[in-house]
mmCIF file of C-alpha atoms in Angstrom:
data_model
loop_
_atom_site.group_PDB
_atom_site.id
_atom_site.type_symbol
_atom_site.label_atom_id
_atom_site.label_comp_id
_atom_site.label_asym_id
_atom_site.label_seq_id
_atom_site.Cartn_x
_atom_site.Cartn_y
_atom_site.Cartn_z
ATOM 1 C CA MET X 1 51.057 -20.334 223.331
ATOM 2 C CA GLU X 2 51.794 -23.203 220.971
ATOM 3 C CA PRO X 3 53.463 -21.909 217.805
ATOM 4 C CA HIS X 4 51.556 -22.303 214.527
ATOM 5 C CA ARG X 5 52.468 -25.489 212.716
ATOM 6 C CA ILE X 6 51.331 -27.265 209.580
ATOM 7 C CA LYS X 7 49.279 -30.391 210.288
ATOM 8 C CA THR X 8 50.810 -33.626 209.122
ATOM 9 C CA LYS X 9 49.276 -35.792 206.430
ATOM 10 C CA MET X 10 48.212 -38.304 209.076
ATOM 11 C CA GLU X 11 46.425 -35.596 211.061
ATOM 12 C CA LEU X 12 44.515 -34.466 207.961
ATOM 13 C CA ARG X 13 43.244 -37.950 207.076
ATOM 14 C CA VAL X 14 39.489 -38.441 207.095
ATOM 15 C CA ASP X 15 38.252 -40.976 209.619
ATOM 16 C CA TYR X 16 36.007 -42.909 207.252
ATOM 17 C CA THR X 17 35.114 -45.532 209.846
ATOM 18 C CA ALA X 18 33.871 -42.850 212.240
ATOM 19 C CA LYS X 19 31.706 -41.351 209.503
ATOM 20 C CA LEU X 20 30.181 -44.763 208.787
ATOM 21 C CA ASP X 21 29.522 -45.185 212.508
ATOM 22 C CA ASP X 22 27.800 -41.783 212.596
ATOM 23 C CA ALA X 23 25.616 -42.582 209.609
ATOM 24 C CA LEU X 24 24.503 -45.924 211.037
ATOM 25 C CA GLN X 25 23.965 -44.486 214.520
ATOM 26 C CA ARG X 26 21.580 -41.882 213.094
ATOM 27 C CA LEU X 27 19.388 -44.717 211.817
ATOM 28 C CA HIS X 28 19.485 -46.423 215.220
ATOM 29 C CA ASP X 29 18.638 -43.158 217.003
ATOM 30 C CA GLU X 30 15.633 -42.600 214.728
ATOM 31 C CA GLY X 31 14.409 -46.154 215.237
ATOM 32 C CA ARG X 32 14.620 -47.023 211.550
ATOM 33 C CA TYR X 33 17.751 -49.160 211.310
ATOM 34 C CA ARG X 34 16.785 -52.150 209.203
ATOM 35 C CA THR X 35 17.795 -55.704 209.985
ATOM 36 C CA PHE X 36 17.691 -58.755 207.766
ATOM 37 C CA ILE X 37 15.468 -61.576 208.945
ATOM 38 C CA ASP X 38 17.046 -64.874 207.892
ATOM 39 C CA ILE X 39 14.276 -67.132 206.664
ATOM 40 C CA GLU X 40 14.271 -70.325 204.661
ATOM 41 C CA ARG X 41 11.176 -70.873 202.565
ATOM 42 C CA GLN X 42 9.934 -74.445 202.655
ATOM 43 C CA LYS X 43 8.963 -75.915 199.288
ATOM 44 C CA GLY X 44 5.257 -76.676 199.188
ATOM 45 C CA GLN X 45 4.636 -75.065 202.594
ATOM 46 C CA PHE X 46 4.171 -71.398 201.647
ATOM 47 C CA PRO X 47 3.534 -69.123 203.569
ATOM 48 C CA HIS X 48 5.322 -71.121 206.257
ATOM 49 C CA ALA X 49 9.085 -70.840 206.583
ATOM 50 C CA GLU X 50 11.932 -71.361 209.043
ATOM 51 C CA TRP X 51 13.540 -68.420 210.822
ATOM 52 C CA THR X 52 17.172 -68.556 211.963
ATOM 53 C CA ARG X 53 17.671 -66.510 215.124
ATOM 54 C CA ALA X 54 20.839 -64.551 215.902
ATOM 55 C CA ASP X 55 22.034 -67.389 218.165
ATOM 56 C CA GLY X 56 21.686 -69.900 215.328
ATOM 57 C CA SER X 57 18.559 -71.610 216.667
ATOM 58 C CA LYS X 58 15.618 -72.102 214.333
ATOM 59 C CA ALA X 59 11.896 -71.464 214.716
ATOM 60 C CA PRO X 60 8.837 -71.786 212.455
ATOM 61 C CA VAL X 61 7.332 -68.558 211.127
ATOM 62 C CA THR X 62 4.436 -67.519 208.916
ATOM 63 C CA VAL X 63 5.457 -64.924 206.329
ATOM 64 C CA TRP X 64 2.930 -62.063 206.147
ATOM 65 C CA CYS X 65 4.957 -59.491 204.213
ATOM 66 C CA GLY X 66 6.137 -61.374 201.136
ATOM 67 C CA ASN X 67 5.544 -60.203 197.575
ATOM 68 C CA ASP X 68 4.985 -63.730 196.256
ATOM 69 C CA TYR X 69 1.339 -62.715 196.322
ATOM 70 C CA LEU X 70 -0.147 -65.888 194.833
ATOM 71 C CA GLY X 71 2.412 -68.466 195.977
ATOM 72 C CA MET X 72 3.636 -68.999 192.407
ATOM 73 C CA GLY X 73 7.201 -69.324 193.659
ATOM 74 C CA GLN X 74 6.121 -72.768 194.884
ATOM 75 C CA ASN X 75 3.940 -73.747 191.926
ATOM 76 C CA PRO X 76 4.952 -77.173 190.524
ATOM 77 C CA ILE X 77 4.473 -76.011 186.917
ATOM 78 C CA VAL X 78 6.892 -73.128 187.460
ATOM 79 C CA LEU X 79 9.430 -75.306 189.264
ATOM 80 C CA GLN X 80 9.327 -77.977 186.551
ATOM 81 C CA ALA X 81 9.882 -75.388 183.823
ATOM 82 C CA MET X 82 12.943 -74.108 185.683
ATOM 83 C CA HIS X 83 14.293 -77.630 186.224
ATOM 84 C CA ASP X 84 13.853 -78.453 182.541
ATOM 85 C CA ALA X 85 15.611 -75.263 181.440
ATOM 86 C CA ILE X 86 18.566 -75.648 183.771
ATOM 87 C CA ASP X 87 18.982 -79.285 182.710
ATOM 88 C CA ALA X 88 18.928 -78.207 179.078
ATOM 89 C CA THR X 89 21.066 -75.059 179.208
ATOM 90 C CA GLY X 90 22.964 -74.772 182.479
ATOM 91 C CA ALA X 91 22.956 -71.916 184.964
ATOM 92 C CA GLY X 92 23.571 -68.497 183.419
ATOM 93 C CA SER X 93 22.744 -66.903 180.090
ATOM 94 C CA GLY X 94 26.391 -66.256 179.263
ATOM 95 C CA GLY X 95 26.134 -62.622 178.279
ATOM 96 C CA THR X 96 24.129 -59.501 177.599
ATOM 97 C CA ARG X 97 21.129 -59.676 175.291
ATOM 98 C CA ASN X 98 23.251 -58.238 172.468
ATOM 99 C CA ILE X 99 26.180 -60.581 172.996
ATOM 100 C CA SER X 100 25.197 -64.269 173.315
ATOM 101 C CA GLY X 101 22.627 -63.696 176.078
ATOM 102 C CA THR X 102 19.388 -63.993 174.081
ATOM 103 C CA THR X 103 17.912 -67.485 174.200
ATOM 104 C CA VAL X 104 14.664 -69.106 173.132
ATOM 105 C CA TYR X 105 13.552 -68.778 176.769
ATOM 106 C CA HIS X 106 13.905 -64.988 176.744
ATOM 107 C CA LYS X 107 12.067 -64.701 173.429
ATOM 108 C CA ARG X 108 9.300 -66.999 174.656
ATOM 109 C CA LEU X 109 8.829 -64.949 177.819
ATOM 110 C CA GLU X 110 8.718 -61.660 175.913
ATOM 111 C CA ALA X 111 6.095 -63.134 173.589
ATOM 112 C CA GLU X 112 3.989 -64.235 176.592
ATOM 113 C CA LEU X 113 4.203 -60.748 178.087
ATOM 114 C CA ALA X 114 3.348 -58.966 174.840
ATOM 115 C CA ASP X 115 0.317 -61.234 174.484
ATOM 116 C CA LEU X 116 -0.653 -60.650 178.117
ATOM 117 C CA HIS X 117 -0.819 -56.892 177.656
ATOM 118 C CA GLY X 118 -2.140 -56.841 174.096
ATOM 119 C CA LYS X 119 0.997 -55.085 172.834
ATOM 120 C CA GLU X 120 3.207 -55.719 169.830
ATOM 121 C CA ALA X 121 6.299 -56.401 171.918
ATOM 122 C CA ALA X 122 7.825 -56.677 175.380
ATOM 123 C CA LEU X 123 11.347 -56.144 176.650
ATOM 124 C CA LEU X 124 12.918 -57.984 179.591
ATOM 125 C CA PHE X 125 15.101 -56.440 182.291
ATOM 126 C CA THR X 126 16.703 -57.954 185.386
ATOM 127 C CA SER X 127 14.167 -56.182 187.616
ATOM 128 C CA ALA X 128 11.197 -53.837 187.372
ATOM 129 C CA TYR X 129 13.344 -51.230 189.131
ATOM 130 C CA ILE X 130 15.853 -51.365 186.279
ATOM 131 C CA ALA X 131 13.030 -51.424 183.719
ATOM 132 C CA ASN X 132 11.578 -48.195 185.153
ATOM 133 C CA ASP X 133 14.910 -46.471 185.632
ATOM 134 C CA ALA X 134 16.336 -47.463 182.256
ATOM 135 C CA THR X 135 13.204 -46.695 180.258
ATOM 136 C CA LEU X 136 12.296 -43.356 181.851
ATOM 137 C CA SER X 137 15.889 -42.108 181.714
ATOM 138 C CA THR X 138 16.168 -43.094 178.030
ATOM 139 C CA LEU X 139 12.937 -41.610 176.673
ATOM 140 C CA PRO X 140 14.301 -38.015 176.365
ATOM 141 C CA LYS X 141 16.985 -39.370 174.024
ATOM 142 C CA LEU X 142 14.197 -40.637 171.789
ATOM 143 C CA PHE X 143 11.933 -37.593 172.142
ATOM 144 C CA PRO X 144 14.118 -34.456 172.454
ATOM 145 C CA GLY X 145 12.507 -31.799 174.624
ATOM 146 C CA LEU X 146 10.340 -34.368 176.419
ATOM 147 C CA THR X 147 8.649 -33.295 179.651
ATOM 148 C CA ILE X 148 7.722 -36.080 182.079
ATOM 149 C CA TYR X 149 4.767 -35.542 184.435
ATOM 150 C CA SER X 150 5.254 -37.817 187.432
ATOM 151 C CA ASP X 151 2.907 -38.627 190.322
ATOM 152 C CA ALA X 152 4.334 -37.446 193.646
ATOM 153 C CA LEU X 153 4.098 -40.940 195.155
ATOM 154 C CA ASN X 154 5.665 -42.848 192.286
ATOM 155 C CA HIS X 155 8.094 -45.629 193.190
ATOM 156 C CA ALA X 156 11.762 -44.796 193.808
ATOM 157 C CA SER X 157 12.720 -46.480 190.533
ATOM 158 C CA MET X 158 10.460 -44.133 188.567
ATOM 159 C CA ILE X 159 11.708 -41.105 190.496
ATOM 160 C CA GLU X 160 15.300 -42.106 189.771
ATOM 161 C CA GLY X 161 14.606 -42.611 186.070
ATOM 162 C CA VAL X 162 12.878 -39.238 185.787
ATOM 163 C CA ARG X 163 15.646 -37.525 187.773
ATOM 164 C CA ARG X 164 18.424 -38.935 185.614
ATOM 165 C CA ASN X 165 16.870 -38.314 182.226
ATOM 166 C CA GLY X 166 18.250 -34.822 181.827
ATOM 167 C CA GLY X 167 14.924 -33.507 180.545
ATOM 168 C CA ALA X 168 12.181 -31.412 182.074
ATOM 169 C CA LYS X 169 9.987 -32.895 184.786
ATOM 170 C CA ARG X 170 6.817 -31.873 186.582
ATOM 171 C CA ILE X 171 5.555 -33.495 189.774
ATOM 172 C CA PHE X 172 1.792 -33.552 190.232
ATOM 173 C CA ARG X 173 0.116 -34.126 193.588
ATOM 174 C CA HIS X 174 -0.759 -37.742 194.207
ATOM 175 C CA ASN X 175 -3.733 -38.835 192.083
ATOM 176 C CA ASP X 176 -4.658 -35.152 191.608
ATOM 177 C CA VAL X 177 -5.941 -35.018 188.036
ATOM 178 C CA GLU X 178 -6.764 -31.306 188.217
ATOM 179 C CA HIS X 179 -3.208 -30.472 189.265
ATOM 180 C CA LEU X 180 -1.921 -32.593 186.409
ATOM 181 C CA ARG X 181 -4.183 -30.706 184.009
ATOM 182 C CA GLU X 182 -2.815 -27.372 185.260
ATOM 183 C CA LEU X 183 0.766 -28.519 184.677
ATOM 184 C CA LEU X 184 0.013 -29.854 181.199
ATOM 185 C CA ALA X 185 -1.851 -26.698 180.210
ATOM 186 C CA ALA X 186 1.028 -24.480 181.339
ATOM 187 C CA ASP X 187 3.592 -26.087 179.012
ATOM 188 C CA ASP X 188 4.231 -25.729 175.298
ATOM 189 C CA PRO X 189 1.437 -27.643 173.530
ATOM 190 C CA ALA X 190 3.853 -28.644 170.745
ATOM 191 C CA ALA X 191 6.453 -30.187 173.103
ATOM 192 C CA PRO X 192 6.526 -33.983 173.602
ATOM 193 C CA LYS X 193 5.015 -35.119 176.901
ATOM 194 C CA LEU X 194 4.729 -38.305 178.971
ATOM 195 C CA ILE X 195 2.622 -38.982 182.073
ATOM 196 C CA ALA X 196 4.121 -41.564 184.463
ATOM 197 C CA PHE X 197 2.018 -43.103 187.228
ATOM 198 C CA GLU X 198 1.104 -46.380 188.947
ATOM 199 C CA SER X 199 -1.999 -48.542 188.906
ATOM 200 C CA ILE X 200 -1.661 -49.552 192.582
ATOM 201 C CA TYR X 201 0.507 -47.634 195.031
ATOM 202 C CA SER X 202 1.981 -50.297 197.255
ATOM 203 C CA MET X 203 2.265 -48.469 200.567
ATOM 204 C CA ASP X 204 -1.379 -47.359 200.884
ATOM 205 C CA GLY X 205 -2.874 -49.801 198.395
ATOM 206 C CA ASP X 206 -4.769 -47.085 196.509
ATOM 207 C CA PHE X 207 -5.490 -47.071 192.784
ATOM 208 C CA GLY X 208 -4.353 -44.540 190.210
ATOM 209 C CA PRO X 209 -7.054 -42.724 188.167
ATOM 210 C CA ILE X 210 -6.133 -44.476 184.924
ATOM 211 C CA GLU X 211 -9.052 -43.418 182.747
ATOM 212 C CA GLU X 212 -8.878 -39.759 183.776
ATOM 213 C CA ILE X 213 -5.131 -39.670 183.108
ATOM 214 C CA CYS X 214 -5.627 -41.298 179.707
ATOM 215 C CA ASP X 215 -8.257 -38.649 178.898
ATOM 216 C CA LEU X 216 -5.774 -35.900 179.750
ATOM 217 C CA ALA X 217 -3.080 -37.622 177.695
ATOM 218 C CA ASP X 218 -5.407 -37.626 174.685
ATOM 219 C CA GLU X 219 -6.327 -33.984 175.229
ATOM 220 C CA PHE X 220 -2.733 -32.772 175.540
ATOM 221 C CA GLY X 221 -1.053 -35.208 173.159
ATOM 222 C CA ALA X 222 0.976 -37.040 175.840
ATOM 223 C CA LEU X 223 2.285 -40.577 176.026
ATOM 224 C CA THR X 224 1.209 -42.709 179.013
ATOM 225 C CA TYR X 225 3.499 -44.847 181.163
ATOM 226 C CA ILE X 226 1.996 -47.039 183.881
ATOM 227 C CA ASP X 227 3.696 -49.135 186.559
ATOM 228 C CA GLU X 228 1.551 -52.248 187.150
ATOM 229 C CA VAL X 229 4.088 -53.968 189.399
ATOM 230 C CA HIS X 230 1.647 -54.608 192.255
ATOM 231 C CA ALA X 231 -1.190 -55.579 189.920
ATOM 232 C CA VAL X 232 0.134 -57.910 187.202
ATOM 233 C CA GLY X 233 -1.005 -61.478 187.782
ATOM 234 C CA MET X 234 -3.654 -60.356 190.276
ATOM 235 C CA TYR X 235 -6.105 -58.087 188.431
ATOM 236 C CA GLY X 236 -7.923 -58.412 185.145
ATOM 237 C CA PRO X 237 -9.430 -61.479 183.428
ATOM 238 C CA ARG X 238 -5.967 -62.762 182.462
ATOM 239 C CA GLY X 239 -3.922 -61.052 185.168
ATOM 240 C CA ALA X 240 -2.621 -58.213 183.012
ATOM 241 C CA GLY X 241 -3.339 -55.667 185.740
ATOM 242 C CA VAL X 242 -5.764 -52.923 186.668
ATOM 243 C CA ALA X 243 -5.666 -51.407 183.179
ATOM 244 C CA GLU X 244 -6.928 -54.718 181.808
ATOM 245 C CA ARG X 245 -9.584 -54.967 184.525
ATOM 246 C CA ASP X 246 -10.851 -51.521 183.567
ATOM 247 C CA GLY X 247 -10.630 -52.111 179.800
ATOM 248 C CA LEU X 248 -7.937 -49.455 179.355
ATOM 249 C CA MET X 249 -4.795 -51.326 178.277
ATOM 250 C CA HIS X 250 -5.097 -50.109 174.691
ATOM 251 C CA ARG X 251 -4.842 -46.515 175.945
ATOM 252 C CA ILE X 252 -1.514 -47.055 177.712
ATOM 253 C CA ASP X 253 1.622 -46.611 175.609
ATOM 254 C CA ILE X 254 4.147 -48.280 177.941
ATOM 255 C CA ILE X 255 3.282 -50.804 180.654
ATOM 256 C CA ASN X 256 5.865 -51.724 183.282
ATOM 257 C CA GLY X 257 5.566 -54.941 185.250
ATOM 258 C CA THR X 258 7.487 -57.382 187.402
ATOM 259 C CA LEU X 259 8.038 -61.124 187.410
ATOM 260 C CA ALA X 260 9.166 -61.127 191.051
ATOM 261 C CA LYS X 261 5.847 -60.595 192.816
ATOM 262 C CA ALA X 262 2.639 -62.325 191.678
ATOM 263 C CA TYR X 263 4.611 -64.398 189.160
ATOM 264 C CA GLY X 264 6.912 -65.633 191.895
ATOM 265 C CA VAL X 265 10.227 -65.565 190.025
ATOM 266 C CA MET X 266 12.497 -62.607 189.126
ATOM 267 C CA GLY X 267 12.835 -59.876 186.527
ATOM 268 C CA GLY X 268 10.997 -56.888 185.132
ATOM 269 C CA TYR X 269 9.752 -55.732 181.756
ATOM 270 C CA ILE X 270 8.016 -53.163 179.646
ATOM 271 C CA ALA X 271 5.316 -53.910 177.080
ATOM 272 C CA ALA X 272 4.716 -51.434 174.270
ATOM 273 C CA SER X 273 4.799 -51.047 170.500
ATOM 274 C CA ALA X 274 7.496 -52.924 168.603
ATOM 275 C CA LYS X 275 9.205 -49.651 167.674
ATOM 276 C CA MET X 276 9.159 -48.386 171.274
ATOM 277 C CA CYS X 277 10.736 -51.601 172.587
ATOM 278 C CA ASP X 278 13.271 -51.595 169.748
ATOM 279 C CA ALA X 279 14.289 -48.023 170.526
ATOM 280 C CA ILE X 280 14.584 -48.625 174.285
ATOM 281 C CA ARG X 281 16.702 -51.763 173.817
ATOM 282 C CA SER X 282 18.929 -49.870 171.390
ATOM 283 C CA TYR X 283 19.513 -46.791 173.559
ATOM 284 C CA ALA X 284 19.127 -47.762 177.245
ATOM 285 C CA PRO X 285 22.466 -48.459 178.987
ATOM 286 C CA GLY X 286 20.605 -50.333 181.738
ATOM 287 C CA PHE X 287 19.536 -52.855 179.129
ATOM 288 C CA ILE X 288 22.571 -52.874 176.825
ATOM 289 C CA PHE X 289 25.230 -53.450 179.481
ATOM 290 C CA THR X 290 23.460 -55.917 181.777
ATOM 291 C CA THR X 291 23.788 -59.689 181.642
ATOM 292 C CA SER X 292 20.426 -61.186 180.750
ATOM 293 C CA LEU X 293 18.303 -63.263 183.098
ATOM 294 C CA PRO X 294 19.328 -66.913 183.491
ATOM 295 C CA PRO X 295 17.365 -69.100 181.044
ATOM 296 C CA ALA X 296 15.870 -71.085 183.933
ATOM 297 C CA VAL X 297 14.449 -67.888 185.438
ATOM 298 C CA ALA X 298 12.992 -66.840 182.091
ATOM 299 C CA ALA X 299 11.487 -70.301 181.629
ATOM 300 C CA GLY X 300 9.897 -70.279 185.081
ATOM 301 C CA ALA X 301 8.516 -66.784 184.545
ATOM 302 C CA ALA X 302 7.036 -67.722 181.166
ATOM 303 C CA ALA X 303 5.331 -70.747 182.722
ATOM 304 C CA SER X 304 3.975 -68.575 185.536
ATOM 305 C CA VAL X 305 2.615 -65.899 183.176
ATOM 306 C CA ALA X 306 0.960 -68.547 181.004
ATOM 307 C CA PHE X 307 -0.540 -70.318 184.018
ATOM 308 C CA LEU X 308 -1.993 -67.168 185.568
ATOM 309 C CA LYS X 309 -3.672 -66.139 182.315
ATOM 310 C CA THR X 310 -6.314 -68.775 183.102
ATOM 311 C CA ALA X 311 -6.200 -68.789 186.933
ATOM 312 C CA GLU X 312 -9.161 -66.528 187.680
ATOM 313 C CA ASN X 313 -10.032 -68.661 190.722
ATOM 314 C CA LEU X 314 -6.643 -67.898 192.273
ATOM 315 C CA ARG X 315 -7.175 -64.171 191.793
ATOM 316 C CA ALA X 316 -10.636 -64.419 193.339
ATOM 317 C CA ASP X 317 -9.269 -66.341 196.349
ATOM 318 C CA HIS X 318 -6.561 -63.720 196.769
ATOM 319 C CA GLN X 319 -9.064 -60.868 196.907
ATOM 320 C CA ALA X 320 -11.308 -62.833 199.281
ATOM 321 C CA GLN X 321 -8.457 -63.405 201.742
ATOM 322 C CA ALA X 322 -7.489 -59.727 201.668
ATOM 323 C CA LYS X 323 -11.089 -58.686 202.350
ATOM 324 C CA ALA X 324 -11.368 -61.195 205.191
ATOM 325 C CA LEU X 325 -8.229 -59.919 206.893
ATOM 326 C CA LYS X 326 -9.274 -56.281 206.540
ATOM 327 C CA LEU X 327 -12.704 -57.009 208.030
ATOM 328 C CA ARG X 328 -11.167 -58.782 211.002
ATOM 329 C CA LEU X 329 -8.658 -56.004 211.692
ATOM 330 C CA LYS X 330 -11.301 -53.296 211.290
ATOM 331 C CA GLY X 331 -13.518 -55.201 213.711
ATOM 332 C CA MET X 332 -10.852 -54.741 216.395
ATOM 333 C CA GLY X 333 -10.645 -51.020 215.677
ATOM 334 C CA LEU X 334 -7.120 -51.138 214.272
ATOM 335 C CA PRO X 335 -6.278 -48.155 212.032
ATOM 336 C CA ILE X 336 -5.964 -49.799 208.640
ATOM 337 C CA ILE X 337 -6.006 -48.182 205.216
ATOM 338 C CA ASP X 338 -8.515 -49.805 202.872
ATOM 339 C CA HIS X 339 -8.717 -48.655 199.271
ATOM 340 C CA GLY X 340 -10.089 -51.957 198.017
ATOM 341 C CA SER X 341 -6.822 -53.507 196.890
ATOM 342 C CA HIS X 342 -5.040 -56.589 198.239
ATOM 343 C CA ILE X 343 -2.570 -54.558 200.325
ATOM 344 C CA VAL X 344 -3.357 -54.232 204.052
ATOM 345 C CA PRO X 345 -1.437 -51.409 205.824
ATOM 346 C CA VAL X 346 -1.895 -51.057 209.591
ATOM 347 C CA MET X 347 -0.853 -47.570 210.658
ATOM 348 C CA VAL X 348 1.393 -47.198 213.710
ATOM 349 C CA GLY X 349 2.863 -43.738 213.133
ATOM 350 C CA ASN X 350 6.100 -44.160 215.061
ATOM 351 C CA PRO X 351 9.257 -45.957 213.878
ATOM 352 C CA VAL X 352 10.219 -47.284 217.304
ATOM 353 C CA HIS X 353 6.752 -48.683 218.004
ATOM 354 C CA THR X 354 6.561 -50.177 214.518
ATOM 355 C CA LYS X 355 9.857 -51.996 214.991
ATOM 356 C CA MET X 356 8.790 -53.115 218.457
ATOM 357 C CA LEU X 357 5.548 -54.608 217.143
ATOM 358 C CA SER X 358 7.398 -56.351 214.332
ATOM 359 C CA ASP X 359 9.938 -57.826 216.753
ATOM 360 C CA MET X 360 7.269 -59.071 219.180
ATOM 361 C CA LEU X 361 5.173 -60.599 216.413
ATOM 362 C CA LEU X 362 8.225 -62.515 215.222
ATOM 363 C CA GLU X 363 9.713 -63.540 218.544
ATOM 364 C CA ASP X 364 6.539 -64.261 220.511
ATOM 365 C CA HIS X 365 4.049 -65.311 217.842
ATOM 366 C CA GLY X 366 6.055 -66.677 214.924
ATOM 367 C CA ILE X 367 4.610 -64.036 212.574
ATOM 368 C CA TYR X 368 6.959 -62.210 210.225
ATOM 369 C CA VAL X 369 5.968 -58.753 208.996
ATOM 370 C CA GLN X 370 8.629 -56.167 208.245
ATOM 371 C CA PRO X 371 8.281 -52.616 209.643
ATOM 372 C CA ILE X 372 7.839 -49.970 206.937
ATOM 373 C CA ASN X 373 9.587 -46.730 207.862
ATOM 374 C CA PHE X 374 10.993 -43.573 206.248
ATOM 375 C CA PRO X 375 12.134 -43.134 203.474
ATOM 376 C CA THR X 376 9.784 -45.801 202.084
ATOM 377 C CA VAL X 377 6.884 -43.885 203.632
ATOM 378 C CA PRO X 378 6.761 -40.306 205.022
ATOM 379 C CA ARG X 379 7.749 -39.770 208.661
ATOM 380 C CA GLY X 380 4.792 -40.141 210.976
ATOM 381 C CA THR X 381 3.108 -42.729 208.722
ATOM 382 C CA GLU X 382 5.179 -45.749 209.748
ATOM 383 C CA ARG X 383 3.236 -48.978 209.416
ATOM 384 C CA LEU X 384 3.060 -52.729 209.272
ATOM 385 C CA ARG X 385 2.042 -53.844 205.779
ATOM 386 C CA PHE X 386 0.402 -57.250 205.454
ATOM 387 C CA THR X 387 0.153 -59.045 202.116
ATOM 388 C CA PRO X 388 -2.331 -61.928 202.410
ATOM 389 C CA SER X 389 -2.284 -64.657 199.769
ATOM 390 C CA PRO X 390 -4.695 -67.435 198.741
ATOM 391 C CA VAL X 391 -2.801 -69.818 201.019
ATOM 392 C CA HIS X 392 -3.056 -67.665 204.142
ATOM 393 C CA GLY X 393 -6.028 -69.648 205.393
ATOM 394 C CA PRO X 394 -8.374 -69.206 208.384
ATOM 395 C CA LYS X 395 -5.802 -70.689 210.767
ATOM 396 C CA GLU X 396 -3.116 -68.187 209.735
ATOM 397 C CA ILE X 397 -5.551 -65.257 209.785
ATOM 398 C CA ASP X 398 -6.831 -66.216 213.259
ATOM 399 C CA ALA X 399 -3.271 -66.371 214.606
ATOM 400 C CA LEU X 400 -2.415 -62.972 213.145
ATOM 401 C CA VAL X 401 -5.582 -61.245 214.346
ATOM 402 C CA HIS X 402 -5.250 -62.562 217.900
ATOM 403 C CA ALA X 403 -1.570 -61.582 218.054
ATOM 404 C CA MET X 404 -2.271 -58.062 216.772
ATOM 405 C CA ASP X 405 -5.140 -57.620 219.258
ATOM 406 C CA LYS X 406 -2.932 -58.670 222.156
ATOM 407 C CA LEU X 407 0.110 -56.611 221.155
ATOM 408 C CA TRP X 408 -1.918 -53.489 220.319
ATOM 409 C CA SER X 409 -3.266 -53.533 223.872
ATOM 410 C CA HIS X 410 0.129 -54.398 225.361
ATOM 411 C CA CYS X 411 1.758 -51.410 223.631
ATOM 412 C CA ALA X 412 -1.204 -49.141 224.619
ATOM 413 C CA LEU X 413 -1.727 -48.003 221.020
ATOM 414 C CA ASN X 414 -4.908 -46.202 220.016
ATOM 415 C CA ARG X 415 -7.725 -48.010 218.320
ATOM 416 C CA ALA X 416 -9.649 -46.083 215.726
ATOM 417 C CA GLU X 417 -11.901 -46.339 212.755
ATOM 418 C CA SER X 418 -10.329 -47.388 209.458
ATOM 419 C CA ALA X 419 -7.820 -44.876 208.117
ATOM 420 C CA GLY X 420 -9.007 -45.417 204.551
#
């Protein structure tokens, strides 16, 4: 029998590489390892792009999963504004907003956004994720004892902000106003409260019950916080979102939006009262310690916001294309979710099959749509999510519909009535 001995330092060392291998292999085994698709967008040709294969060869693709919903990333007015700003100021902002990083371009963009949402002020962040996280995690510092009531399907950025805020939180079942009422009624009526939810939930494309939530907020004395990330630019007479479309913007205390989707550039923001924005900018580490957006990005975003305030025809075309695609897919019996928004999820329900469909669409048909798997959506609800735009014309829709019909049969997947 080998005598007892003390293990050496080398024998006790953790094999970090092996642990990384294990973690990555778990994703492969579950069929949800994500790969980057190298594409090069072609100026003026959206939604067409060039895909670089693993062997270095190139092939044309049509992008069907982008968030540049209206093609504004290619709009000449936006591009010219960015060119002018970079020629005038250079590349970066040179600092945080508090230290040399506030320019006329940032102020102009914030003024455009405040006007868009009918609020006194707006505050820029480097992304809508940071805007959600920084704002929601800061609010309890401003309202001690705050309880945040958060929809169960809120975006990861909202979940993270609520989790990190150190205050009380309540999770209400998705879009379940009665459950929200029960939670509000059970808490101290004198305590500060905030209800956080979305106008459009991007994975299913369903709408939040804005008016009903605002009614509850009035009844229980709560603030309202809405994420309009997948709606700004695309809904409402001036593109301010679903709350504008429904005539409810004045009832929302804090509106979160993005500049990286319908506006085609980059960045996020909140719009609220001047005092609310002042307090957030003064207390939120995610704002205070982050270098501000490059002036050229702010200039392009401001031009995009201004342009879309009057582009009702573009919004109408966008909705028409989404309806056309949904009708065609439903006609083939594919299980799509249709809540009336511009988002078109086709349910597959298995991560391996979803990845397989995505790969075959890309390699055999030149159609790029990314598989959506856990943790973005619950297990068993894996899907392909299509995001049609005004420039996905009849030719692109025909190609997609025929490819989906062929591959659905090839993979022996069930056809069913609409899932929505």
